C-alpha cells in the first residue's frame, strides 16, 4: 500500500482564528475569491493543453483517429483514481488534497510538452487525467463548503471562473503561438502563473472535516442511485460542452464554410454565453428554482444544436451556439451543489460519483463524435449530441433530489 500520510504536511494555516460562522462578510468574500482562483487555475491548465493540441498533433505526425485514441488516456486516468479521490478528500481534507493535487496537475501539464512520440503523450495524458480528477473533486468540495457559508447558491459563479479561464487560456495560447514558443515553454509560463495564484490564496481555503477519523468505511461501496442519475445528467451536459470545445471550430470551417478568422466565431460565441450564463445563473436559480432552469437549459442545448444542423449558415449557427452556451452553463454547477448536500454521503465522495461520471462525457464525447463523423457526417454527429438536451430535460423532471 502507498503511504499517503505525508499529505498532512500540506496544512494551510488560516490567517484568522475566528470560526467561519462568526466571520465577517469581508473574510467570507476573501474565502470565496480564494476558492474561485483555484477554479480559475484548474480551468487555465486544461485550456492551455487544449490550445496546443493541433500543434502537438502536427509535431508528432498524428492522424485524426490516432489522436482520438490517445485522448482516451485522460478519461482512463480519471477512471483509475475515481474510486479513491472522494475517500482521499474525506480522509485528509479537501484543502490539503487541493493544494497537493493542484501542484501535481501543473507538473503533469508541463510534462506533456516533453512528449516526442505517441506513447509518451499517452502516458502523460493518463497522469494528467489522474490529477485532473483529484483536483476536480477537491475544488468542488471547497465550492460546496463555501456555498454553505454564504447560505445561497453561488456554485455557478465558481464554474464561471473555470469557463473564463478556458477563454483566457485560448487567448494566451494564440499569443504563445504568435511568439512561436514551444508547448513546453508555454506550459511552464502558465504553470508559474497558477503556482502564484495558489501561493496567494491557499491560506484562505476552508478547513473542514467530513467524517470522524475513527469511522471506518469499506473501500468499495454501492453508490447512491440518486447520485448516479445526477451523474448521467452531467454526462449528457458535459458531452455537449466537450463537443463544442473541440469541434465547434471544425464545424464552422467544414460545414458552415466560415471565411478566415470567422472560423472561431462559433467557439467564441459559445464560450462568452457559457461564462455569462454561469455568472448570472445563481440569480436565476434563486428566483425560479433549480428544476425549471435545468429543464429550460436542456431544451436550449437541443434547440441550439438542431438549429446549427438544419440551418448551416453563419448567422443562425452563431446564434445557435450561443443558445448551447447558455444551456450548458448552469447544469453541472447545479448538479454539484445538489450532490454536495446529499444527506447520506460525505460531500467529497458524493462529488466524486457525480463529477466523475459527468466529466467522462466531457472527455469521451469529442473522440466519439469524431468516429461518428467519419462514418457519416459532422452534421449527423451534432444532431446525435442534440438529443442529449432533451434527455436532460426529461431526467430532471423525474429525479426527486432536484427541486
Coordinates of C-alpha atoms in Angstrom, one line a residue:
X1 CA 0.0 0.0 0.0
X2 CA 1.1 3.6 -0.7
X3 CA 1.6 5.7 2.4
X4 CA -0.3 9.0 2.0
X5 CA 0.3 10.4 5.4
X6 CA 2.8 12.9 4.0
X7 CA -0.2 14.8 2.6
X8 CA -0.9 16.1 6.1
X9 CA 2.2 18.2 5.9
X10 CA 0.4 20.5 3.4
X11 CA -1.6 22.2 6.1
X12 CA -3.0 25.6 5.3
X13 CA -2.9 27.7 8.5
X14 CA -5.6 30.3 8.2
X15 CA -4.9 34.0 8.8
X16 CA -7.8 34.4 11.2
X17 CA -8.7 32.3 14.2
X18 CA -12.4 33.2 14.1
X19 CA -14.9 30.4 13.4
X20 CA -16.3 30.6 9.9
X21 CA -19.9 31.0 11.3
X22 CA -18.9 34.2 13.1
X23 CA -16.6 35.6 10.4
X24 CA -17.2 39.0 8.8
X25 CA -18.6 39.1 5.3
X26 CA -15.3 40.6 4.1
X27 CA -13.5 37.5 5.2
X28 CA -16.1 35.2 3.7
X29 CA -15.7 37.1 0.4
X30 CA -11.9 36.6 0.7
X31 CA -12.6 32.8 1.0
X32 CA -14.9 32.9 -2.0
X33 CA -12.2 34.7 -4.0
X34 CA -9.5 32.2 -3.0
X35 CA -11.7 29.2 -4.0
X36 CA -12.5 31.0 -7.3
X37 CA -8.8 31.3 -8.1
X38 CA -8.4 27.6 -7.7
X39 CA -11.3 27.0 -10.2
X40 CA -9.6 29.5 -12.5
X41 CA -6.2 27.8 -12.2
X42 CA -7.7 24.4 -13.0
X43 CA -9.6 25.7 -16.0
X44 CA -6.5 27.5 -17.2
X45 CA -4.4 24.3 -17.1
X46 CA -7.0 22.4 -19.1
X47 CA -7.4 25.2 -21.7
X48 CA -3.7 25.6 -22.0
X49 CA -3.4 21.9 -23.0
X50 CA -6.3 22.2 -25.4
X51 CA -4.9 25.2 -27.1
X52 CA -1.8 23.3 -28.2
X53 CA -3.5 20.1 -29.3
X54 CA -3.2 21.0 -33.0
X55 CA 0.4 21.9 -32.6
X56 CA 1.3 18.7 -30.8
X57 CA -0.7 16.7 -33.3
X58 CA 1.4 18.1 -36.1
X59 CA 4.7 17.8 -34.2
X60 CA 4.1 14.1 -33.5
X61 CA 2.6 13.5 -37.0
X62 CA -0.7 12.0 -35.7
X63 CA -3.7 11.2 -37.7
X64 CA -7.2 12.2 -36.5
X65 CA -8.1 8.7 -35.5
X66 CA -4.8 8.2 -33.7
X67 CA -5.2 11.4 -31.8
X68 CA -8.7 10.5 -30.8
X69 CA -7.4 7.2 -29.4
X70 CA -4.6 8.9 -27.5
X71 CA -7.1 11.4 -26.0
X72 CA -8.8 8.5 -24.3
X73 CA -5.8 8.3 -21.9
X74 CA -7.3 11.2 -20.0
X75 CA -10.6 9.5 -19.0
X76 CA -8.7 6.3 -18.3
X77 CA -6.6 8.2 -15.8
X78 CA -9.8 9.6 -14.3
X79 CA -11.3 6.2 -14.1
X80 CA -8.3 4.8 -12.2
X81 CA -8.4 7.4 -9.5
X82 CA -12.2 7.7 -9.3
X83 CA -12.8 5.1 -6.5
X84 CA -10.2 6.8 -4.4
X85 CA -10.4 10.5 -4.9
X86 CA -13.5 11.2 -2.8
X87 CA -12.1 9.0 0.0
X88 CA -8.8 10.9 0.0
X89 CA -10.6 14.2 0.2
X90 CA -12.8 12.9 3.0
X91 CA -9.8 11.5 5.0
X92 CA -7.2 14.2 4.5
X93 CA -9.4 17.2 3.9
X94 CA -10.3 18.9 0.6
X95 CA -8.0 21.9 1.4
X96 CA -4.9 19.6 1.7
X97 CA -5.8 17.5 -1.3
X98 CA -6.5 20.6 -3.4
X99 CA -3.0 22.0 -2.8
X100 CA -1.3 18.7 -3.3
X101 CA -3.2 17.7 -6.4
X102 CA -3.0 21.2 -8.0
X103 CA 0.8 21.2 -7.8
X104 CA 1.0 17.8 -9.5
X105 CA -1.7 18.8 -12.0
X106 CA 0.5 21.7 -13.1
X107 CA 3.6 19.5 -13.3
X108 CA 1.7 16.9 -15.3
X109 CA 0.7 19.6 -17.7
X110 CA 4.3 20.8 -18.3
X111 CA 5.4 17.2 -18.9
X112 CA 3.0 17.0 -21.8
X113 CA 5.3 19.4 -23.6
X114 CA 8.2 16.9 -23.4
X115 CA 6.4 14.2 -25.4
X116 CA 8.3 13.2 -28.5
X117 CA 6.3 10.1 -29.5
X118 CA 2.7 8.9 -29.1
X119 CA 3.3 6.6 -26.2
X120 CA 4.9 9.3 -24.1
X121 CA 1.9 11.6 -24.9
X122 CA -0.5 8.8 -23.9
X123 CA 1.4 8.3 -20.6
X124 CA 1.5 12.0 -19.9
X125 CA -2.3 12.4 -20.5
X126 CA -3.0 9.4 -18.3
X127 CA -1.2 11.1 -15.4
X128 CA -2.8 14.4 -16.4
X129 CA -6.2 12.7 -16.1
X130 CA -5.5 11.3 -12.6
X131 CA -4.7 14.7 -11.1
X132 CA -7.4 16.4 -13.1
X133 CA -10.0 14.2 -11.3
X134 CA -8.4 14.6 -7.9
X135 CA -8.2 18.4 -8.3
X136 CA -11.8 18.5 -9.6
X137 CA -13.2 16.7 -6.6
X138 CA -11.2 18.7 -4.1
X139 CA -12.1 22.1 -5.6
X140 CA -15.8 21.3 -5.9
X141 CA -15.8 20.2 -2.3
X142 CA -14.4 23.6 -1.4
X143 CA -17.1 25.1 -3.5
X144 CA -19.8 23.2 -1.6
X145 CA -18.4 24.3 1.7
X146 CA -18.2 28.0 0.6
X147 CA -21.8 27.9 -0.7
X148 CA -22.9 26.6 2.8
X149 CA -21.2 29.6 4.5
X150 CA -23.0 32.1 2.2
X151 CA -26.3 30.2 2.6
X152 CA -27.2 30.9 -1.0
X153 CA -26.5 29.4 -4.4
X154 CA -23.0 30.5 -5.7
X155 CA -21.7 27.4 -7.3
X156 CA -22.4 28.6 -10.8
X157 CA -20.1 31.6 -10.3
X158 CA -17.3 29.2 -9.4
X159 CA -17.8 27.4 -12.6
X160 CA -18.0 30.7 -14.4
X161 CA -14.4 31.2 -13.3
X162 CA -13.5 27.9 -14.9
X163 CA -15.2 29.0 -18.1
X164 CA -13.5 32.4 -18.0
X165 CA -10.2 30.5 -17.6
X166 CA -11.0 28.5 -20.7
X167 CA -11.5 31.6 -22.7
X168 CA -8.3 33.2 -21.2
X169 CA -6.3 30.0 -21.9
X170 CA -7.3 30.1 -25.6
X171 CA -6.2 33.7 -25.9
X172 CA -2.9 33.1 -24.2
X173 CA -2.4 30.1 -26.5
X174 CA -2.9 32.3 -29.5
X175 CA -0.3 34.7 -28.1
X176 CA 2.2 31.9 -27.4
X177 CA 1.7 30.6 -31.0
X178 CA 2.4 34.1 -32.3
X179 CA 5.6 34.3 -30.3
X180 CA 6.5 30.8 -31.7
X181 CA 7.1 29.4 -28.2
X182 CA 7.2 25.6 -27.8
X183 CA 4.4 23.9 -25.9
X184 CA 6.8 23.1 -23.0
X185 CA 7.8 26.7 -22.5
X186 CA 4.1 27.8 -22.9
X187 CA 3.0 25.2 -20.3
X188 CA 5.6 26.3 -17.8
X189 CA 4.7 30.0 -18.2
X190 CA 1.1 29.1 -17.4
X191 CA 2.3 26.8 -14.6
X192 CA 4.2 29.6 -12.9
X193 CA 1.0 31.8 -13.0
X194 CA -1.0 29.0 -11.4
X195 CA 1.6 28.5 -8.7
X196 CA 1.5 32.2 -7.9
X197 CA -2.3 32.1 -7.6
X198 CA -2.0 29.2 -5.3
X199 CA 0.7 30.9 -3.1
X200 CA -1.5 34.0 -2.6
X201 CA -4.7 32.1 -1.8
X202 CA -4.1 28.7 -0.3
X203 CA -4.3 30.1 3.3
X204 CA -7.9 31.0 2.8
X205 CA -9.2 27.6 1.8
X206 CA -11.8 26.2 4.1
X207 CA -10.6 23.6 6.5
X208 CA -13.5 21.2 7.3
X209 CA -13.7 17.6 8.4
X210 CA -16.4 15.5 6.7
X211 CA -16.4 12.4 9.0
X212 CA -14.6 11.3 12.2
X213 CA -11.2 9.6 11.6
X214 CA -12.3 6.7 13.7
X215 CA -15.1 5.9 11.4
X216 CA -14.2 3.0 9.1
X217 CA -15.7 2.6 5.7
X218 CA -15.3 0.0 3.1
X219 CA -13.1 0.8 0.1
X220 CA -15.8 0.0 -2.4
X221 CA -19.5 0.6 -1.6
X222 CA -22.6 0.7 -3.8
X223 CA -23.1 4.3 -4.8
X224 CA -26.3 6.2 -4.1
X225 CA -28.7 5.8 -7.1
X226 CA -29.7 9.4 -7.0
X227 CA -26.1 10.4 -7.4
X228 CA -25.7 8.1 -10.3
X229 CA -28.7 9.7 -12.1
X230 CA -27.3 13.2 -11.4
X231 CA -24.0 12.0 -13.0
X232 CA -25.9 10.8 -16.1
X233 CA -27.4 14.2 -16.5
X234 CA -24.0 15.7 -16.1
X235 CA -22.6 13.3 -18.6
X236 CA -25.1 14.5 -21.2
X237 CA -24.4 18.1 -20.5
X238 CA -20.6 17.8 -20.5
X239 CA -20.6 15.7 -23.6
X240 CA -22.4 18.6 -25.3
X241 CA -19.9 21.0 -23.8
X242 CA -16.9 19.0 -24.8
X243 CA -18.1 18.7 -28.4
X244 CA -18.4 22.5 -28.5
X245 CA -14.9 22.9 -27.2
X246 CA -13.2 20.5 -29.7
X247 CA -15.5 20.6 -32.7
X248 CA -17.2 24.0 -33.0
X249 CA -14.3 25.4 -35.0
X250 CA -14.2 22.4 -37.3
X251 CA -18.0 22.7 -37.7
X252 CA -17.7 26.4 -38.7
X253 CA -14.9 25.6 -41.1
X254 CA -16.1 22.4 -42.8
X255 CA -19.9 22.7 -42.5
X256 CA -20.7 26.5 -42.2
X257 CA -17.7 27.4 -44.5
X258 CA -17.0 30.5 -42.5
X259 CA -14.3 32.6 -44.1
X260 CA -10.9 33.1 -42.5
X261 CA -10.9 34.4 -38.9
X262 CA -14.7 33.9 -38.6
X263 CA -14.0 30.2 -38.1
X264 CA -13.6 30.9 -34.4
X265 CA -16.9 32.8 -34.2
X266 CA -18.9 29.8 -33.1
X267 CA -16.5 28.8 -30.3
X268 CA -16.2 32.4 -29.1
X269 CA -20.0 33.0 -29.0
X270 CA -20.4 29.7 -27.1
X271 CA -17.7 30.5 -24.6
X272 CA -19.0 34.0 -23.9
X273 CA -22.5 32.9 -23.3
X274 CA -21.5 29.9 -21.2
X275 CA -19.3 32.1 -18.9
X276 CA -22.0 34.8 -18.8
X277 CA -24.7 32.2 -18.0
X278 CA -22.7 30.9 -15.1
X279 CA -22.2 34.3 -13.6
X280 CA -25.9 35.1 -13.8
X281 CA -27.1 31.6 -13.3
X282 CA -27.2 31.7 -9.5
X283 CA -29.7 34.6 -9.6
X284 CA -32.0 32.7 -12.0
X285 CA -31.9 29.6 -9.8
X286 CA -32.7 31.6 -6.7
X287 CA -35.7 33.3 -8.5
X288 CA -37.1 30.4 -10.5
X289 CA -35.8 27.2 -8.8
X290 CA -33.4 24.5 -9.9
X291 CA -35.8 22.3 -11.8
X292 CA -37.3 24.9 -14.2
X293 CA -33.9 26.4 -15.0
X294 CA -32.3 23.0 -15.7
X295 CA -35.3 21.9 -17.9
X296 CA -35.1 25.0 -20.0
X297 CA -31.3 24.6 -20.2
X298 CA -31.7 21.1 -21.7
X299 CA -34.1 22.3 -24.3
X300 CA -31.7 25.2 -25.2
X301 CA -28.9 22.7 -25.8
X302 CA -31.1 20.6 -28.1
X303 CA -32.6 23.6 -29.8
X304 CA -29.2 25.2 -30.4
X305 CA -27.6 22.1 -31.8
X306 CA -30.5 21.2 -34.1
X307 CA -30.7 24.8 -35.4
X308 CA -27.0 24.6 -36.3
X309 CA -27.7 21.3 -38.1
X310 CA -30.7 22.3 -40.0
X311 CA -29.6 25.9 -40.8
X312 CA -25.9 25.6 -41.5
X313 CA -25.3 29.3 -42.2
X314 CA -23.1 31.7 -40.3
X315 CA -25.7 33.9 -38.6
X316 CA -28.2 31.2 -37.4
X317 CA -25.3 28.9 -36.4
X318 CA -23.7 31.6 -34.3
X319 CA -26.9 32.3 -32.5
X320 CA -27.5 28.5 -32.1
X321 CA -24.1 28.1 -30.5
X322 CA -25.0 31.0 -28.1
X323 CA -28.1 29.0 -27.1
X324 CA -25.9 25.9 -26.4
X325 CA -23.6 28.0 -24.3
X326 CA -26.5 29.3 -22.2
X327 CA -27.9 25.8 -21.9
X328 CA -24.8 24.1 -20.6
X329 CA -23.8 27.0 -18.3
X330 CA -25.8 26.2 -15.1
X331 CA -26.5 22.4 -15.3
X332 CA -23.2 21.0 -13.9
X333 CA -22.7 23.6 -11.2
X334 CA -26.3 22.9 -10.0
X335 CA -25.7 19.2 -10.0
X336 CA -22.6 19.6 -7.9
X337 CA -24.4 21.8 -5.4
X338 CA -27.2 19.2 -5.1
X339 CA -24.7 16.3 -4.7
X340 CA -22.7 18.1 -2.1
X341 CA -25.8 18.4 0.1
X342 CA -26.6 14.7 -0.1
X343 CA -27.6 13.7 3.5
X344 CA -26.2 10.1 3.4
X345 CA -22.8 10.6 1.6
X346 CA -19.9 12.9 2.5
X347 CA -19.6 15.8 0.1
X348 CA -16.2 14.7 -1.3
X349 CA -17.5 11.2 -2.1
X350 CA -20.8 12.4 -3.5
X351 CA -19.0 14.8 -5.8
X352 CA -16.7 12.0 -6.9
X353 CA -19.6 10.0 -8.2
X354 CA -21.4 12.9 -9.9
X355 CA -18.3 14.7 -11.3
X356 CA -16.5 11.6 -12.4
X357 CA -19.5 10.4 -14.5
X358 CA -20.1 13.9 -15.7
X359 CA -16.5 14.6 -16.7
X360 CA -16.3 11.4 -18.7
X361 CA -18.9 12.9 -21.0
X362 CA -16.7 15.9 -21.5
X363 CA -13.6 13.8 -22.3
X364 CA -15.2 10.9 -24.2
X365 CA -17.8 13.0 -26.2
X366 CA -15.3 14.6 -28.6
X367 CA -13.4 11.5 -29.7
X368 CA -16.7 9.6 -30.1
X369 CA -18.1 12.4 -32.2
X370 CA -15.0 12.2 -34.4
X371 CA -15.6 8.5 -35.1
X372 CA -19.3 9.1 -35.8
X373 CA -18.4 11.9 -38.2
X374 CA -16.0 9.7 -40.1
X375 CA -18.7 7.1 -40.5
X376 CA -21.4 9.6 -41.5
X377 CA -21.0 13.3 -41.3
X378 CA -20.3 16.1 -38.8
X379 CA -23.8 17.4 -39.1
X380 CA -25.2 14.0 -38.1
X381 CA -22.8 13.9 -35.1
X382 CA -24.1 17.3 -33.9
X383 CA -27.7 16.1 -34.3
X384 CA -26.8 13.0 -32.3
X385 CA -25.5 15.1 -29.4
X386 CA -28.6 17.4 -29.7
X387 CA -30.7 14.5 -28.4
X388 CA -28.8 14.8 -25.1
X389 CA -30.5 18.1 -24.2
X390 CA -34.0 16.5 -24.5
X391 CA -32.8 13.6 -22.3
X392 CA -31.6 16.2 -19.7
X393 CA -34.9 17.9 -19.5
X394 CA -36.7 14.5 -19.2
X395 CA -34.4 13.2 -16.5
X396 CA -34.6 16.4 -14.5
X397 CA -38.4 16.1 -14.3
X398 CA -38.1 12.6 -12.9
X399 CA -35.4 13.0 -10.2
X400 CA -36.8 13.9 -6.8
X401 CA -33.5 15.3 -5.5
X402 CA -33.8 18.2 -7.9
X403 CA -36.2 20.8 -6.6

